[in-house]
Amino acid sequence: MKSKIKDIMTRGVHVILPDCNIQEAAQKMMNLDVGALPVCDGEKLLGIVTDRDITLRAVALGSDLHNTNAREIMSSPIVYCFEDQDIEEVSRIMEVEQIRRLVVLNKEKKLVGIVSLGDVAVKTGRDDLAGEILEKVSMNSTHTHL
């Protein structure tokens, strides 16, 4: 039986509201030591804000960090996977979409976790698989997804 994403994902993901300003989002990322925060309105997943989104879509353009909100810079539509998908299948999604982090949903499409390239490498012991994904992600350094 193949391993599932639910076996390696990070649970208890912190989220931000769409009207959260970018400085607050960046501070939350720093305090949590994470590089991405899903943007949710209640239980509805709207998008995701990454440290790269903040840098390229706000700071580099001279946006006012106090008056620019997450909704304005978030990556959307969001690429996601389901918790019962095989790790290999999800790894291919990350490779094709060229992303380092992927939100994980349950069958009801509720946010239940996040999986990163690091999770694939560390928690599966599959350095080869993580290396393949990293190679594909790194090929397009201007990609603004996760």
PDB file of N, CA and C in Angstrom, residues 46-93:
ATOM      1  N   LEU A  46      -9.283  30.823   0.009  1.00  0.00           N
ATOM      2  CA  LEU A  46      -9.292  31.762  -1.111  1.00  0.00           C
ATOM      3  C   LEU A  46      -7.999  31.773  -1.907  1.00  0.00           C
ATOM      4  N   GLY A  47      -6.898  31.524  -1.227  1.00  0.00           N
ATOM      5  CA  GLY A  47      -5.594  31.602  -1.864  1.00  0.00           C
ATOM      6  C   GLY A  47      -4.505  31.338  -0.851  1.00  0.00           C
ATOM      7  N   ILE A  48      -3.299  31.739  -1.196  1.00  0.00           N
ATOM      8  CA  ILE A  48      -2.169  31.578  -0.284  1.00  0.00           C
ATOM      9  C   ILE A  48      -1.212  32.747  -0.493  1.00  0.00           C
ATOM     10  N   VAL A  49      -0.635  33.225   0.592  1.00  0.00           N
ATOM     11  CA  VAL A  49       0.385  34.272   0.527  1.00  0.00           C
ATOM     12  C   VAL A  49       1.697  33.637   0.941  1.00  0.00           C
ATOM     13  N   THR A  50       2.695  33.813   0.085  1.00  0.00           N
ATOM     14  CA  THR A  50       4.025  33.299   0.385  1.00  0.00           C
ATOM     15  C   THR A  50       4.981  34.452   0.634  1.00  0.00           C
ATOM     16  N   ASP A  51       6.118  34.135   1.219  1.00  0.00           N
ATOM     17  CA  ASP A  51       7.139  35.157   1.414  1.00  0.00           C
ATOM     18  C   ASP A  51       7.562  35.735   0.064  1.00  0.00           C
ATOM     19  N   ARG A  52       7.551  34.926  -0.950  1.00  0.00           N
ATOM     20  CA  ARG A  52       7.885  35.381  -2.305  1.00  0.00           C
ATOM     21  C   ARG A  52       6.810  36.340  -2.840  1.00  0.00           C
ATOM     22  N   ASP A  53       5.538  36.044  -2.572  1.00  0.00           N
ATOM     23  CA  ASP A  53       4.466  36.957  -2.982  1.00  0.00           C
ATOM     24  C   ASP A  53       4.672  38.337  -2.357  1.00  0.00           C
ATOM     25  N   ILE A  54       4.999  38.346  -1.073  1.00  0.00           N
ATOM     26  CA  ILE A  54       5.204  39.618  -0.375  1.00  0.00           C
ATOM     27  C   ILE A  54       6.368  40.380  -1.003  1.00  0.00           C
ATOM     28  N   THR A  55       7.436  39.673  -1.271  1.00  0.00           N
ATOM     29  CA  THR A  55       8.621  40.318  -1.843  1.00  0.00           C
ATOM     30  C   THR A  55       8.377  40.828  -3.256  1.00  0.00           C
ATOM     31  N   LEU A  56       7.841  39.973  -4.128  1.00  0.00           N
ATOM     32  CA  LEU A  56       7.707  40.338  -5.540  1.00  0.00           C
ATOM     33  C   LEU A  56       6.456  41.138  -5.872  1.00  0.00           C
ATOM     34  N   ARG A  57       5.372  40.887  -5.171  1.00  0.00           N
ATOM     35  CA  ARG A  57       4.122  41.573  -5.516  1.00  0.00           C
ATOM     36  C   ARG A  57       3.844  42.799  -4.661  1.00  0.00           C
ATOM     37  N   ALA A  58       4.627  43.014  -3.637  1.00  0.00           N
ATOM     38  CA  ALA A  58       4.381  44.171  -2.774  1.00  0.00           C
ATOM     39  C   ALA A  58       5.649  45.006  -2.581  1.00  0.00           C
ATOM     40  N   VAL A  59       6.651  44.447  -1.944  1.00  0.00           N
ATOM     41  CA  VAL A  59       7.853  45.215  -1.624  1.00  0.00           C
ATOM     42  C   VAL A  59       8.542  45.731  -2.887  1.00  0.00           C
ATOM     43  N   ALA A  60       8.749  44.867  -3.863  1.00  0.00           N
ATOM     44  CA  ALA A  60       9.458  45.271  -5.088  1.00  0.00           C
ATOM     45  C   ALA A  60       8.705  46.356  -5.856  1.00  0.00           C
ATOM     46  N   LEU A  61       7.385  46.398  -5.689  1.00  0.00           N
ATOM     47  CA  LEU A  61       6.577  47.399  -6.388  1.00  0.00           C
ATOM     48  C   LEU A  61       6.336  48.647  -5.549  1.00  0.00           C
ATOM     49  N   GLY A  62       6.896  48.665  -4.330  1.00  0.00           N
ATOM     50  CA  GLY A  62       6.764  49.837  -3.467  1.00  0.00           C
ATOM     51  C   GLY A  62       5.414  49.981  -2.811  1.00  0.00           C
ATOM     52  N   SER A  63       4.693  48.881  -2.643  1.00  0.00           N
ATOM     53  CA  SER A  63       3.371  48.940  -2.000  1.00  0.00           C
ATOM     54  C   SER A  63       3.486  49.323  -0.534  1.00  0.00           C
ATOM     55  N   ASP A  64       2.479  50.005  -0.032  1.00  0.00           N
ATOM     56  CA  ASP A  64       2.399  50.354   1.380  1.00  0.00           C
ATOM     57  C   ASP A  64       2.030  49.084   2.144  1.00  0.00           C
ATOM     58  N   LEU A  65       2.932  48.606   2.947  1.00  0.00           N
ATOM     59  CA  LEU A  65       2.742  47.329   3.634  1.00  0.00           C
ATOM     60  C   LEU A  65       1.594  47.348   4.638  1.00  0.00           C
ATOM     61  N   HIS A  66       1.210  48.551   5.087  1.00  0.00           N
ATOM     62  CA  HIS A  66       0.110  48.663   6.046  1.00  0.00           C
ATOM     63  C   HIS A  66      -1.240  48.769   5.347  1.00  0.00           C
ATOM     64  N   ASN A  67      -1.228  49.202   4.089  1.00  0.00           N
ATOM     65  CA  ASN A  67      -2.487  49.412   3.369  1.00  0.00           C
ATOM     66  C   ASN A  67      -2.697  48.458   2.203  1.00  0.00           C
ATOM     67  N   THR A  68      -1.854  47.484   2.078  1.00  0.00           N
ATOM     68  CA  THR A  68      -2.014  46.447   1.059  1.00  0.00           C
ATOM     69  C   THR A  68      -2.391  45.171   1.802  1.00  0.00           C
ATOM     70  N   ASN A  69      -3.470  44.530   1.364  1.00  0.00           N
ATOM     71  CA  ASN A  69      -3.912  43.339   2.096  1.00  0.00           C
ATOM     72  C   ASN A  69      -3.575  42.048   1.355  1.00  0.00           C
ATOM     73  N   ALA A  70      -3.753  40.964   2.045  1.00  0.00           N
ATOM     74  CA  ALA A  70      -3.416  39.643   1.525  1.00  0.00           C
ATOM     75  C   ALA A  70      -4.161  39.327   0.238  1.00  0.00           C
ATOM     76  N   ARG A  71      -5.416  39.734   0.158  1.00  0.00           N
ATOM     77  CA  ARG A  71      -6.216  39.464  -1.040  1.00  0.00           C
ATOM     78  C   ARG A  71      -5.565  40.042  -2.296  1.00  0.00           C
ATOM     79  N   GLU A  72      -4.878  41.180  -2.157  1.00  0.00           N
ATOM     80  CA  GLU A  72      -4.278  41.865  -3.304  1.00  0.00           C
ATOM     81  C   GLU A  72      -3.042  41.164  -3.851  1.00  0.00           C
ATOM     82  N   ILE A  73      -2.346  40.392  -3.031  1.00  0.00           N
ATOM     83  CA  ILE A  73      -1.087  39.783  -3.476  1.00  0.00           C
ATOM     84  C   ILE A  73      -1.083  38.258  -3.432  1.00  0.00           C
ATOM     85  N   MET A  74      -2.148  37.661  -2.944  1.00  0.00           N
ATOM     86  CA  MET A  74      -2.167  36.205  -2.789  1.00  0.00           C
ATOM     87  C   MET A  74      -2.129  35.492  -4.137  1.00  0.00           C
ATOM     88  N   SER A  75      -1.604  34.286  -4.119  1.00  0.00           N
ATOM     89  CA  SER A  75      -1.647  33.423  -5.292  1.00  0.00           C
ATOM     90  C   SER A  75      -3.010  32.754  -5.324  1.00  0.00           C
ATOM     91  N   SER A  76      -3.693  32.914  -6.450  1.00  0.00           N
ATOM     92  CA  SER A  76      -5.019  32.346  -6.614  1.00  0.00           C
ATOM     93  C   SER A  76      -5.301  32.252  -8.106  1.00  0.00           C
ATOM     94  N   PRO A  77      -5.940  31.217  -8.597  1.00  0.00           N
ATOM     95  CA  PRO A  77      -6.488  30.106  -7.834  1.00  0.00           C
ATOM     96  C   PRO A  77      -5.365  29.263  -7.243  1.00  0.00           C
ATOM     97  N   ILE A  78      -5.689  28.605  -6.185  1.00  0.00           N
ATOM     98  CA  ILE A  78      -4.704  27.849  -5.433  1.00  0.00           C
ATOM     99  C   ILE A  78      -4.609  26.409  -5.927  1.00  0.00           C
ATOM    100  N   VAL A  79      -3.396  25.911  -5.986  1.00  0.00           N
ATOM    101  CA  VAL A  79      -3.159  24.511  -6.324  1.00  0.00           C
ATOM    102  C   VAL A  79      -3.220  23.737  -5.015  1.00  0.00           C
ATOM    103  N   TYR A  80      -3.933  22.624  -5.011  1.00  0.00           N
ATOM    104  CA  TYR A  80      -4.084  21.849  -3.777  1.00  0.00           C
ATOM    105  C   TYR A  80      -4.072  20.362  -4.094  1.00  0.00           C
ATOM    106  N   CYS A  81      -4.028  19.582  -3.027  1.00  0.00           N
ATOM    107  CA  CYS A  81      -4.157  18.128  -3.152  1.00  0.00           C
ATOM    108  C   CYS A  81      -5.090  17.655  -2.040  1.00  0.00           C
ATOM    109  N   PHE A  82      -5.439  16.382  -2.081  1.00  0.00           N
ATOM    110  CA  PHE A  82      -6.284  15.800  -1.054  1.00  0.00           C
ATOM    111  C   PHE A  82      -5.456  14.903  -0.140  1.00  0.00           C
ATOM    112  N   GLU A  83      -5.847  14.834   1.112  1.00  0.00           N
ATOM    113  CA  GLU A  83      -5.087  14.098   2.117  1.00  0.00           C
ATOM    114  C   GLU A  83      -4.948  12.612   1.817  1.00  0.00           C
ATOM    115  N   ASP A  84      -5.846  12.049   1.025  1.00  0.00           N
ATOM    116  CA  ASP A  84      -5.771  10.620   0.729  1.00  0.00           C
ATOM    117  C   ASP A  84      -5.033  10.306  -0.574  1.00  0.00           C
ATOM    118  N   GLN A  85      -4.421  11.315  -1.194  1.00  0.00           N
ATOM    119  CA  GLN A  85      -3.643  11.083  -2.398  1.00  0.00           C
ATOM    120  C   GLN A  85      -2.283  10.486  -2.045  1.00  0.00           C
ATOM    121  N   ASP A  86      -1.737   9.695  -2.973  1.00  0.00           N
ATOM    122  CA  ASP A  86      -0.420   9.097  -2.790  1.00  0.00           C
ATOM    123  C   ASP A  86       0.661  10.172  -2.829  1.00  0.00           C
ATOM    124  N   ILE A  87       1.706   9.973  -2.056  1.00  0.00           N
ATOM    125  CA  ILE A  87       2.824  10.909  -2.008  1.00  0.00           C
ATOM    126  C   ILE A  87       3.441  11.088  -3.392  1.00  0.00           C
ATOM    127  N   GLU A  88       3.597  10.003  -4.135  1.00  0.00           N
ATOM    128  CA  GLU A  88       4.175  10.082  -5.481  1.00  0.00           C
ATOM    129  C   GLU A  88       3.324  10.974  -6.385  1.00  0.00           C
ATOM    130  N   GLU A  89       2.015  10.807  -6.321  1.00  0.00           N
ATOM    131  CA  GLU A  89       1.102  11.592  -7.147  1.00  0.00           C
ATOM    132  C   GLU A  89       1.189  13.081  -6.798  1.00  0.00           C
ATOM    133  N   VAL A  90       1.207  13.383  -5.516  1.00  0.00           N
ATOM    134  CA  VAL A  90       1.295  14.775  -5.065  1.00  0.00           C
ATOM    135  C   VAL A  90       2.662  15.366  -5.419  1.00  0.00           C
ATOM    136  N   SER A  91       3.689  14.568  -5.332  1.00  0.00           N
ATOM    137  CA  SER A  91       5.024  15.030  -5.721  1.00  0.00           C
ATOM    138  C   SER A  91       5.046  15.432  -7.184  1.00  0.00           C
ATOM    139  N   ARG A  92       4.347  14.693  -8.003  1.00  0.00           N
ATOM    140  CA  ARG A  92       4.265  15.033  -9.441  1.00  0.00           C
ATOM    141  C   ARG A  92       3.501  16.339  -9.649  1.00  0.00           C
ATOM    142  N   ILE A  93       2.471  16.569  -8.855  1.00  0.00           N
ATOM    143  CA  ILE A  93       1.742  17.842  -8.938  1.00  0.00           C
ATOM    144  C   ILE A  93       2.690  18.996  -8.622  1.00  0.00           C
TER     145      ILE A  93
END
